[in-house]
Structure formats: structure tokens, C-alpha cells
Amino acid sequence: LLRLGLRRACRKASAVTGCSSVVTDDLRLRFGAKDPVVVPTGVDLDECRAEPASPAFDASVPTVFAIGRIERIKGFDLLLRAFARADLPSGVRLVVAGDGGALPSLRALASELGVGARTDFPGRLERAQVAASMAAATVNVVPSRVEAFGIVVLEAWRSGRPLIATNRGGPGTLVTDGVDGLLVDPDDTDAFPRTLERVVSDPELALRLAAAGAQTVRRYTWDTVVDRYEDLYRRVLAPAASGSG
């Protein structure tokens, strides 16, 4: 029923938007949308400064940080496996924040992999604490099996810390691999651990990725999003306005 409704809406709409080219391609191929337009999600660049908070972990300890709904699609189990396989200093910790149905199995997997003592699950965080945690992390990771866009990518860039992101879906269209982040297949049991090792062991690489990400995120302000929608509205309304004269 939902698919039928979406097909009808795509056919009747004067314009169709999607948050990434992955979404617009799907709308065009599966639902018949004609020339759908990418209008990305935005992020408030000043949010982390407006509401200062403490991170969800000891900021003096090297930390791999990830956050999101704790469900299979988000790939946190893949991150756990990569963390367990990676050749990282023993003091490096993994923090996976958020809540969801897969949290009990994720805790069990951490113990099974032998990294339970080095892994923390602080649960759901307030927005200000999310920003503070990302800014305190050694690296922020988005390990999703699939992601339509990836607002966490923008938040990681905003934090001024390096980013590792899935190459599946939206993040692969946002991140320039090796420039403002590192892209990886989260199911690649060799590449994912090595990517963690690269960022944690190479401060110069981490700084370079973080600096580039802080520049890239400026393309995704809410003002920019509003400008794109206003431009789209003008194009949609222009034929009607010219015809009324």
C-alpha cells in the first residue's frame, strides 16, 4: 500500500526531492519519479557551541565513537568485530551510544569477542552530549550496512574529528575518500580493521581528514537547504505564474 501510494505521489507531484542521489535514483527507478532533485539534510554548525556539555566518556582516553539506533542495519556489530580484530593499543576504547532492540545482543557480542572490558554502551545521549562526545573522540565511525543519507556524517564533520564511514548508500556520495573521511565496506573483515588502525595510529592523517571535513560540512547548513528548496519552489511556480498573466 505504501509503495502504491509513493508511485502515485511521484507521478502526480510537480517536483520530487530526495536527501541523496541514492534516494533519488531509487525514486526514479522503482517509483517512476521524473527528474527527482537532491536536496540534502542540513546541520546546525553552531549547535555544539550553543549547548556545551561533557562527553559520554573520558576524553583523555583514545576512543572510537559511534552513535545511532542500535539495530542491525546500523552495523554496530560489524564495528565491534573490526575493533576486536584491529591491531590497536590496549588503551583504545570503543563507545557505541544509542538505544534499540539489538543492544542486548551487541553487549553479548562484545563479551564473546573479548572486548567487553574495552567497550562502553552509554545508551541514549542528549543532543549536546552527542556533539561533545564526537568532538572528544579519536575517530567517529558510521558503520551502517546501508544508509540513505547519514546525518551522523555531517555531525562528525562538524565535530572537528576524523571520520570513517560506510561506502554503502548516502555516505559514499557525501564523503570524498581519503580527503574528508575514509570510506570502507563494513562487511570487509580485513579492510575495516585496517582503516581503524590507520586513523588511530596516524595523527597527521587524522588532522588532515578532520580539517577537510570541517570545510565540507559548510556545504550542508540549513540556510543552504532552505535556498535549494526556495529555488525549487520558484521553478515549480514559474509556469503557473507566467500562465496567469
CSV table of N, CA and C in Angstrom, one decimal, residues 82-235:
chain,number,residue,atom,x,y,z
A,82,ALA,N,35.3,-5.4,13.8
A,82,ALA,CA,36.5,-4.7,13.3
A,82,ALA,C,37.4,-4.3,14.4
A,83,PHE,N,36.8,-3.7,15.5
A,83,PHE,CA,37.5,-3.2,16.7
A,83,PHE,C,38.3,-4.4,17.3
A,84,ALA,N,37.6,-5.5,17.4
A,84,ALA,CA,38.3,-6.7,18.0
A,84,ALA,C,39.4,-7.2,17.2
A,85,ARG,N,39.4,-7.1,15.9
A,85,ARG,CA,40.4,-7.6,15.0
A,85,ARG,C,41.6,-6.6,14.8
A,86,ALA,N,41.3,-5.3,15.0
A,86,ALA,CA,42.3,-4.3,14.7
A,86,ALA,C,43.4,-4.4,15.7
A,87,ASP,N,44.6,-4.1,15.2
A,87,ASP,CA,45.8,-4.0,16.0
A,87,ASP,C,45.9,-2.6,16.6
A,88,LEU,N,45.2,-2.4,17.7
A,88,LEU,CA,45.2,-1.1,18.3
A,88,LEU,C,45.8,-1.2,19.7
A,89,PRO,N,46.4,0.0,20.2
A,89,PRO,CA,46.9,0.0,21.5
A,89,PRO,C,45.8,-0.5,22.5
A,90,SER,N,46.3,-1.2,23.6
A,90,SER,CA,45.3,-1.7,24.5
A,90,SER,C,44.4,-0.7,25.2
A,91,GLY,N,44.9,0.6,25.3
A,91,GLY,CA,44.2,1.6,26.0
A,91,GLY,C,43.1,2.2,25.1
A,92,VAL,N,43.0,1.9,23.8
A,92,VAL,CA,41.9,2.5,23.0
A,92,VAL,C,40.6,1.8,23.3
A,93,ARG,N,39.6,2.6,23.5
A,93,ARG,CA,38.3,2.1,23.9
A,93,ARG,C,37.3,2.3,22.7
A,94,LEU,N,36.2,1.5,22.7
A,94,LEU,CA,35.1,1.7,21.8
A,94,LEU,C,33.9,2.1,22.6
A,95,VAL,N,33.2,3.2,22.1
A,95,VAL,CA,32.0,3.6,22.7
A,95,VAL,C,30.9,3.6,21.6
A,96,VAL,N,29.8,2.9,21.9
A,96,VAL,CA,28.7,2.8,21.0
A,96,VAL,C,27.5,3.4,21.7
A,97,ALA,N,27.0,4.6,21.3
A,97,ALA,CA,25.9,5.2,22.0
A,97,ALA,C,24.6,5.1,21.3
A,98,GLY,N,23.5,5.1,22.0
A,98,GLY,CA,22.2,4.9,21.4
A,98,GLY,C,21.5,3.8,22.1
A,99,ASP,N,20.2,3.6,21.6
A,99,ASP,CA,19.4,2.6,22.2
A,99,ASP,C,18.6,1.9,21.1
A,100,GLY,N,18.2,0.6,21.3
A,100,GLY,CA,17.5,-0.1,20.3
A,100,GLY,C,17.4,-1.6,20.7
A,101,GLY,N,16.7,-2.3,19.8
A,101,GLY,CA,16.4,-3.7,20.1
A,101,GLY,C,17.6,-4.6,20.0
A,102,ALA,N,18.7,-4.2,19.3
A,102,ALA,CA,19.9,-5.0,19.2
A,102,ALA,C,20.9,-4.8,20.3
A,103,LEU,N,20.6,-3.9,21.3
A,103,LEU,CA,21.6,-3.6,22.3
A,103,LEU,C,22.0,-4.8,23.1
A,104,PRO,N,21.1,-5.7,23.6
A,104,PRO,CA,21.5,-6.8,24.4
A,104,PRO,C,22.4,-7.8,23.6
A,105,SER,N,22.1,-8.0,22.3
A,105,SER,CA,23.0,-8.9,21.5
A,105,SER,C,24.3,-8.3,21.3
A,106,LEU,N,24.3,-6.9,21.2
A,106,LEU,CA,25.6,-6.2,21.0
A,106,LEU,C,26.5,-6.3,22.2
A,107,ARG,N,25.9,-6.2,23.4
A,107,ARG,CA,26.7,-6.4,24.6
A,107,ARG,C,27.3,-7.8,24.7
A,108,ALA,N,26.4,-8.8,24.3
A,108,ALA,CA,26.9,-10.2,24.4
A,108,ALA,C,28.0,-10.4,23.4
A,109,LEU,N,27.9,-9.8,22.2
A,109,LEU,CA,28.9,-10.0,21.2
A,109,LEU,C,30.2,-9.4,21.6
A,110,ALA,N,30.2,-8.2,22.3
A,110,ALA,CA,31.4,-7.6,22.8
A,110,ALA,C,32.2,-8.5,23.8
A,111,SER,N,31.4,-9.2,24.6
A,111,SER,CA,32.0,-10.2,25.6
A,111,SER,C,32.5,-11.4,24.8
A,112,GLU,N,31.8,-11.8,23.9
A,112,GLU,CA,32.2,-13.0,23.1
A,112,GLU,C,33.5,-12.8,22.3
A,113,LEU,N,33.6,-11.5,21.8
A,113,LEU,CA,34.8,-11.2,21.1
A,113,LEU,C,36.0,-10.8,21.9
A,114,GLY,N,35.8,-10.8,23.2
A,114,GLY,CA,36.9,-10.5,24.2
A,114,GLY,C,37.2,-9.0,24.3
A,115,VAL,N,36.3,-8.1,23.9
A,115,VAL,CA,36.5,-6.7,24.0
A,115,VAL,C,35.4,-6.0,24.9
A,116,GLY,N,34.7,-6.8,25.7
A,116,GLY,CA,33.7,-6.3,26.6
A,116,GLY,C,34.3,-5.3,27.6
A,117,ALA,N,35.5,-5.5,28.1
A,117,ALA,CA,36.1,-4.6,29.1
A,117,ALA,C,36.5,-3.3,28.4
A,118,ARG,N,36.7,-3.3,27.1
A,118,ARG,CA,37.1,-2.1,26.4
A,118,ARG,C,36.0,-1.4,25.7
A,119,THR,N,34.8,-1.8,25.9
A,119,THR,CA,33.7,-1.3,25.1
A,119,THR,C,32.6,-0.8,26.1
A,120,ASP,N,32.1,0.4,25.8
A,120,ASP,CA,31.1,1.0,26.6
A,120,ASP,C,29.8,1.3,25.8
A,121,PHE,N,28.6,1.1,26.4
A,121,PHE,CA,27.3,1.4,25.8
A,121,PHE,C,26.6,2.4,26.7
A,122,PRO,N,26.8,3.7,26.5
A,122,PRO,CA,26.2,4.7,27.4
A,122,PRO,C,24.7,4.9,27.2
A,123,GLY,N,24.1,4.3,26.2
A,123,GLY,CA,22.7,4.5,26.0
A,123,GLY,C,22.4,5.7,25.2
A,124,ARG,N,21.2,6.2,25.3
A,124,ARG,CA,20.7,7.4,24.5
A,124,ARG,C,21.4,8.6,25.1
A,125,LEU,N,21.9,9.5,24.3
A,125,LEU,CA,22.5,10.7,24.7
A,125,LEU,C,21.7,11.9,24.3
A,126,GLU,N,21.7,13.0,25.1
A,126,GLU,CA,21.1,14.3,24.7
A,126,GLU,C,22.0,14.9,23.6
A,127,ARG,N,21.3,15.7,22.8
A,127,ARG,CA,22.0,16.3,21.6
A,127,ARG,C,23.3,17.0,21.9
A,128,ALA,N,23.3,17.7,23.0
A,128,ALA,CA,24.5,18.4,23.3
A,128,ALA,C,25.6,17.5,23.7
A,129,GLN,N,25.3,16.3,24.3
A,129,GLN,CA,26.3,15.3,24.7
A,129,GLN,C,26.8,14.6,23.5
A,130,VAL,N,25.9,14.4,22.5
A,130,VAL,CA,26.3,13.8,21.3
A,130,VAL,C,27.4,14.6,20.6
A,131,ALA,N,27.2,15.9,20.5
A,131,ALA,CA,28.2,16.8,19.9
A,131,ALA,C,29.5,16.8,20.7
A,132,ALA,N,29.4,16.8,22.1
A,132,ALA,CA,30.6,16.8,22.9
A,132,ALA,C,31.4,15.5,22.8
A,133,SER,N,30.6,14.4,22.6
A,133,SER,CA,31.3,13.1,22.5
A,133,SER,C,32.0,13.0,21.2
A,134,MET,N,31.4,13.5,20.1
A,134,MET,CA,32.0,13.4,18.8
A,134,MET,C,33.3,14.3,18.8
A,135,ALA,N,33.2,15.4,19.4
A,135,ALA,CA,34.4,16.3,19.5
A,135,ALA,C,35.5,15.8,20.3
A,136,ALA,N,35.2,14.9,21.2
A,136,ALA,CA,36.2,14.3,22.1
A,136,ALA,C,36.8,13.0,21.6
A,137,ALA,N,36.2,12.4,20.5
A,137,ALA,CA,36.6,11.1,20.0
A,137,ALA,C,37.9,11.2,19.2
A,138,THR,N,38.6,10.1,19.2
A,138,THR,CA,39.8,9.9,18.4
A,138,THR,C,39.3,9.8,16.9
A,139,VAL,N,38.3,9.1,16.7
A,139,VAL,CA,37.7,8.9,15.4
A,139,VAL,C,36.2,8.6,15.5
A,140,ASN,N,35.4,9.2,14.7
A,140,ASN,CA,33.9,8.9,14.6
A,140,ASN,C,33.7,7.9,13.5
A,141,VAL,N,32.9,6.9,13.7
A,141,VAL,CA,32.7,5.8,12.7
A,141,VAL,C,31.2,5.7,12.5
A,142,VAL,N,30.8,5.6,11.2
A,142,VAL,CA,29.5,5.3,10.7
A,142,VAL,C,29.5,4.0,10.0
A,143,PRO,N,29.2,2.9,10.6
A,143,PRO,CA,29.4,1.5,10.0
A,143,PRO,C,28.2,0.9,9.4
A,144,SER,N,27.2,1.7,9.0
A,144,SER,CA,25.9,1.1,8.6
A,144,SER,C,26.0,0.1,7.4
A,145,ARG,N,25.1,-0.9,7.4
A,145,ARG,CA,25.0,-1.8,6.3
A,145,ARG,C,24.4,-1.1,5.1
A,146,VAL,N,23.6,-0.1,5.4
A,146,VAL,CA,23.0,0.7,4.3
A,146,VAL,C,22.5,2.0,5.0
A,147,GLU,N,22.7,3.2,4.3
A,147,GLU,CA,22.3,4.4,4.9
A,147,GLU,C,21.8,5.3,3.8
A,148,ALA,N,20.6,5.9,3.9
A,148,ALA,CA,20.1,6.7,2.8
A,148,ALA,C,20.8,8.0,2.7
A,149,PHE,N,21.2,8.6,3.8
A,149,PHE,CA,21.9,9.9,3.8
A,149,PHE,C,23.1,9.8,4.8
A,150,GLY,N,22.8,9.9,6.0
A,150,GLY,CA,23.9,9.9,7.0
A,150,GLY,C,24.1,11.2,7.7
A,151,ILE,N,23.1,11.6,8.5
A,151,ILE,CA,23.2,12.9,9.3
A,151,ILE,C,24.4,12.8,10.2
A,152,VAL,N,24.7,11.6,10.7
A,152,VAL,CA,25.9,11.4,11.6
A,152,VAL,C,27.2,11.8,10.9
A,153,VAL,N,27.2,11.6,9.6
A,153,VAL,CA,28.4,12.1,8.8
A,153,VAL,C,28.6,13.6,9.0
A,154,LEU,N,27.5,14.3,8.8
A,154,LEU,CA,27.6,15.8,9.0
A,154,LEU,C,28.0,16.2,10.4
A,155,GLU,N,27.4,15.5,11.4
A,155,GLU,CA,27.7,15.8,12.8
A,155,GLU,C,29.2,15.4,13.1
A,156,ALA,N,29.7,14.4,12.5
A,156,ALA,CA,31.1,14.0,12.7
A,156,ALA,C,32.0,15.1,12.1
A,157,TRP,N,31.7,15.5,10.9
A,157,TRP,CA,32.5,16.6,10.2
A,157,TRP,C,32.5,17.9,11.1
A,158,ARG,N,31.3,18.2,11.6
A,158,ARG,CA,31.1,19.4,12.4
A,158,ARG,C,32.0,19.3,13.7
A,159,SER,N,32.2,18.1,14.2
A,159,SER,CA,32.9,17.9,15.5
A,159,SER,C,34.4,18.3,15.4
A,160,GLY,N,34.9,18.3,14.1
A,160,GLY,CA,36.4,18.6,14.0
A,160,GLY,C,37.2,17.4,14.3
A,161,ARG,N,36.6,16.2,14.2
A,161,ARG,CA,37.4,15.0,14.4
A,161,ARG,C,37.3,14.1,13.1
A,162,PRO,N,38.2,13.2,12.9
A,162,PRO,CA,38.2,12.4,11.7
A,162,PRO,C,37.0,11.4,11.6
A,163,LEU,N,36.7,11.1,10.4
A,163,LEU,CA,35.5,10.2,10.1
A,163,LEU,C,35.9,9.0,9.3
A,164,ILE,N,35.4,7.9,9.7
A,164,ILE,CA,35.3,6.7,8.9
A,164,ILE,C,33.9,6.3,8.6
A,165,ALA,N,33.5,6.1,7.4
A,165,ALA,CA,32.1,5.9,7.0
A,165,ALA,C,31.9,4.8,6.1
A,166,THR,N,30.7,4.1,6.2
A,166,THR,CA,30.4,3.1,5.2
A,166,THR,C,30.4,3.6,3.8
A,167,ASN,N,30.7,2.7,2.9
A,167,ASN,CA,30.6,3.1,1.5
A,167,ASN,C,29.3,2.7,0.8
A,168,ARG,N,28.4,2.3,1.7
A,168,ARG,CA,27.1,1.8,1.2
A,168,ARG,C,26.0,2.9,1.4
A,169,GLY,N,25.5,3.3,0.3
A,169,GLY,CA,24.4,4.3,0.3
A,169,GLY,C,24.9,5.8,0.4
A,170,GLY,N,24.2,6.6,1.1
A,170,GLY,CA,24.4,8.0,1.1
A,170,GLY,C,25.8,8.5,1.5
A,171,PRO,N,26.4,8.0,2.5
A,171,PRO,CA,27.7,8.4,2.9
A,171,PRO,C,28.7,8.3,1.7
A,172,GLY,N,28.6,7.3,0.9
A,172,GLY,CA,29.5,7.1,-0.2
A,172,GLY,C,29.4,8.3,-1.3
A,173,THR,N,28.2,9.0,-1.2
A,173,THR,CA,28.1,10.1,-2.1
A,173,THR,C,28.4,11.4,-1.5
A,174,LEU,N,28.6,11.4,-0.2
A,174,LEU,CA,29.0,12.6,0.5
A,174,LEU,C,30.5,12.8,0.8
A,175,VAL,N,31.1,11.7,1.2
A,175,VAL,CA,32.5,11.7,1.6
A,175,VAL,C,33.4,11.4,0.4
A,176,THR,N,34.4,12.3,0.3
A,176,THR,CA,35.5,12.0,-0.7
A,176,THR,C,36.6,11.2,0.0
A,177,ASP,N,36.7,10.0,-0.4
A,177,ASP,CA,37.6,9.0,0.3
A,177,ASP,C,39.0,9.5,0.3
A,178,GLY,N,39.6,9.6,1.5
A,178,GLY,CA,41.0,10.0,1.6
A,178,GLY,C,41.2,11.5,1.7
A,179,VAL,N,40.1,12.2,1.6
A,179,VAL,CA,40.1,13.7,1.7
A,179,VAL,C,39.5,14.2,2.9
A,180,ASP,N,38.1,14.0,3.0
A,180,ASP,CA,37.4,14.5,4.2
A,180,ASP,C,36.9,13.3,5.1
A,181,GLY,N,37.4,12.1,4.8
A,181,GLY,CA,37.0,10.9,5.5
A,181,GLY,C,37.5,9.7,4.8
A,182,LEU,N,37.4,8.6,5.4
A,182,LEU,CA,37.8,7.3,4.8
A,182,LEU,C,36.5,6.4,4.7
A,183,LEU,N,36.3,5.9,3.4
A,183,LEU,CA,35.2,5.1,3.2
A,183,LEU,C,35.6,3.6,3.2
A,184,VAL,N,34.7,2.8,3.8
A,184,VAL,CA,35.1,1.4,3.9
A,184,VAL,C,33.8,0.5,3.8
A,185,ASP,N,34.0,-0.7,3.2
A,185,ASP,CA,32.9,-1.6,3.2
A,185,ASP,C,32.8,-2.2,4.6
A,186,PRO,N,31.8,-2.0,5.4
A,186,PRO,CA,31.7,-2.5,6.8
A,186,PRO,C,31.8,-4.0,6.9
A,187,ASP,N,31.5,-4.7,5.8
A,187,ASP,CA,31.5,-6.2,5.8
A,187,ASP,C,32.9,-6.7,5.5
A,188,ASP,N,33.8,-5.9,5.1
A,188,ASP,CA,35.1,-6.3,4.7
A,188,ASP,C,36.0,-6.5,6.0
A,189,THR,N,36.1,-7.8,6.4
A,189,THR,CA,36.7,-8.1,7.7
A,189,THR,C,38.2,-7.8,7.7
A,190,ASP,N,38.8,-7.5,6.6
A,190,ASP,CA,40.3,-7.1,6.6
A,190,ASP,C,40.4,-5.6,6.5
A,191,ALA,N,39.6,-5.0,5.6
A,191,ALA,CA,39.8,-3.5,5.3
A,191,ALA,C,39.3,-2.7,6.5
A,192,PHE,N,38.2,-3.1,7.1
A,192,PHE,CA,37.6,-2.3,8.2
A,192,PHE,C,38.6,-2.2,9.4
A,193,PRO,N,39.1,-3.3,9.9
A,193,PRO,CA,40.1,-3.1,11.0
A,193,PRO,C,41.3,-2.3,10.6
A,194,ARG,N,41.8,-2.5,9.3
A,194,ARG,CA,43.0,-1.7,8.9
A,194,ARG,C,42.7,-0.2,8.8
A,195,THR,N,41.5,0.1,8.5
A,195,THR,CA,41.1,1.5,8.4
A,195,THR,C,41.1,2.1,9.8
A,196,LEU,N,40.6,1.4,10.8
A,196,LEU,CA,40.6,1.9,12.2
A,196,LEU,C,42.1,2.1,12.6
A,197,GLU,N,42.9,1.1,12.3
A,197,GLU,CA,44.3,1.2,12.6
A,197,GLU,C,45.0,2.5,12.0
A,198,ARG,N,44.7,2.7,10.7
A,198,ARG,CA,45.3,3.9,10.0
A,198,ARG,C,45.0,5.2,10.7
A,199,VAL,N,43.7,5.4,11.1
A,199,VAL,CA,43.4,6.7,11.7
A,199,VAL,C,43.9,6.8,13.1
A,200,VAL,N,43.8,5.8,13.9
A,200,VAL,CA,44.2,5.8,15.3
A,200,VAL,C,45.7,6.0,15.4
A,201,SER,N,46.5,5.4,14.5
A,201,SER,CA,47.9,5.4,14.6
A,201,SER,C,48.6,6.5,13.8
A,202,ASP,N,47.8,7.3,13.1
A,202,ASP,CA,48.4,8.3,12.2
A,202,ASP,C,47.8,9.7,12.5
A,203,PRO,N,48.3,10.4,13.5
A,203,PRO,CA,47.8,11.7,13.9
A,203,PRO,C,47.7,12.7,12.8
A,204,GLU,N,48.7,12.7,11.9
A,204,GLU,CA,48.7,13.6,10.7
A,204,GLU,C,47.5,13.4,9.8
A,205,LEU,N,47.3,12.1,9.5
A,205,LEU,CA,46.1,11.7,8.7
A,205,LEU,C,44.8,12.2,9.4
A,206,ALA,N,44.7,11.9,10.7
A,206,ALA,CA,43.5,12.3,11.4
A,206,ALA,C,43.3,13.8,11.3
A,207,LEU,N,44.3,14.6,11.5
A,207,LEU,CA,44.2,16.0,11.5
A,207,LEU,C,43.8,16.5,10.1
A,208,ARG,N,44.4,15.9,9.1
A,208,ARG,CA,44.0,16.3,7.7
A,208,ARG,C,42.6,15.9,7.3
A,209,LEU,N,42.1,14.8,7.7
A,209,LEU,CA,40.7,14.4,7.4
A,209,LEU,C,39.8,15.3,8.2
A,210,ALA,N,40.1,15.6,9.4
A,210,ALA,CA,39.2,16.4,10.3
A,210,ALA,C,39.1,17.8,9.7
A,211,ALA,N,40.2,18.4,9.3
A,211,ALA,CA,40.2,19.7,8.8
A,211,ALA,C,39.4,19.8,7.5
A,212,ALA,N,39.6,18.8,6.6
A,212,ALA,CA,38.8,18.8,5.4
A,212,ALA,C,37.3,18.6,5.6
A,213,GLY,N,37.0,17.8,6.6
A,213,GLY,CA,35.6,17.5,6.9
A,213,GLY,C,34.9,18.8,7.5
A,214,ALA,N,35.7,19.6,8.3
A,214,ALA,CA,35.2,20.8,8.8
A,214,ALA,C,34.9,21.8,7.7
A,215,GLN,N,35.6,21.7,6.6
A,215,GLN,CA,35.3,22.6,5.5
A,215,GLN,C,34.1,22.1,4.7
A,216,THR,N,34.1,20.8,4.4
A,216,THR,CA,33.0,20.2,3.6
A,216,THR,C,31.6,20.4,4.3
A,217,VAL,N,31.6,20.3,5.6
A,217,VAL,CA,30.2,20.4,6.2
A,217,VAL,C,29.6,21.8,6.0
A,218,ARG,N,30.4,22.8,5.7
A,218,ARG,CA,29.8,24.1,5.5
A,218,ARG,C,28.9,24.1,4.2
A,219,ARG,N,28.9,23.1,3.4
A,219,ARG,CA,28.0,23.0,2.3
A,219,ARG,C,26.6,22.5,2.7
A,220,TYR,N,26.5,22.1,4.0
A,220,TYR,CA,25.3,21.5,4.4
A,220,TYR,C,24.6,22.2,5.6
A,221,THR,N,24.7,23.5,5.5
A,221,THR,CA,24.0,24.3,6.5
A,221,THR,C,22.5,24.3,6.2
A,222,TRP,N,21.7,24.6,7.2
A,222,TRP,CA,20.2,24.7,7.0
A,222,TRP,C,19.9,25.9,6.1
A,223,ASP,N,20.7,26.9,6.1
A,223,ASP,CA,20.5,28.0,5.1
A,223,ASP,C,20.6,27.6,3.7
A,224,THR,N,21.6,26.7,3.5
A,224,THR,CA,21.8,26.2,2.1
A,224,THR,C,20.6,25.3,1.7
A,225,VAL,N,20.1,24.5,2.6
A,225,VAL,CA,19.0,23.6,2.4
A,225,VAL,C,17.8,24.5,2.0
A,226,VAL,N,17.5,25.5,2.8
A,226,VAL,CA,16.4,26.4,2.5
A,226,VAL,C,16.5,27.0,1.1
A,227,ASP,N,17.7,27.5,0.8
A,227,ASP,CA,17.9,28.1,-0.5
A,227,ASP,C,17.6,27.1,-1.6
A,228,ARG,N,18.0,25.9,-1.5
A,228,ARG,CA,17.7,24.9,-2.5
A,228,ARG,C,16.2,24.7,-2.6
A,229,TYR,N,15.5,24.6,-1.5
A,229,TYR,CA,14.0,24.4,-1.6
A,229,TYR,C,13.3,25.6,-2.2
A,230,GLU,N,13.8,26.8,-1.8
A,230,GLU,CA,13.2,28.0,-2.4
A,230,GLU,C,13.4,28.1,-3.9
A,231,ASP,N,14.6,27.7,-4.3
A,231,ASP,CA,14.8,27.7,-5.8
A,231,ASP,C,13.9,26.7,-6.5
A,232,LEU,N,13.7,25.5,-5.8
A,232,LEU,CA,12.8,24.5,-6.4
A,232,LEU,C,11.4,25.0,-6.5
A,233,TYR,N,10.9,25.7,-5.4
A,233,TYR,CA,9.6,26.2,-5.4
A,233,TYR,C,9.4,27.3,-6.5
A,234,ARG,N,10.4,28.1,-6.7
A,234,ARG,CA,10.3,29.1,-7.7
A,234,ARG,C,10.2,28.5,-9.1
A,235,ARG,N,11.0,27.4,-9.3
A,235,ARG,CA,10.9,26.8,-10.6
A,235,ARG,C,9.5,26.1,-10.9
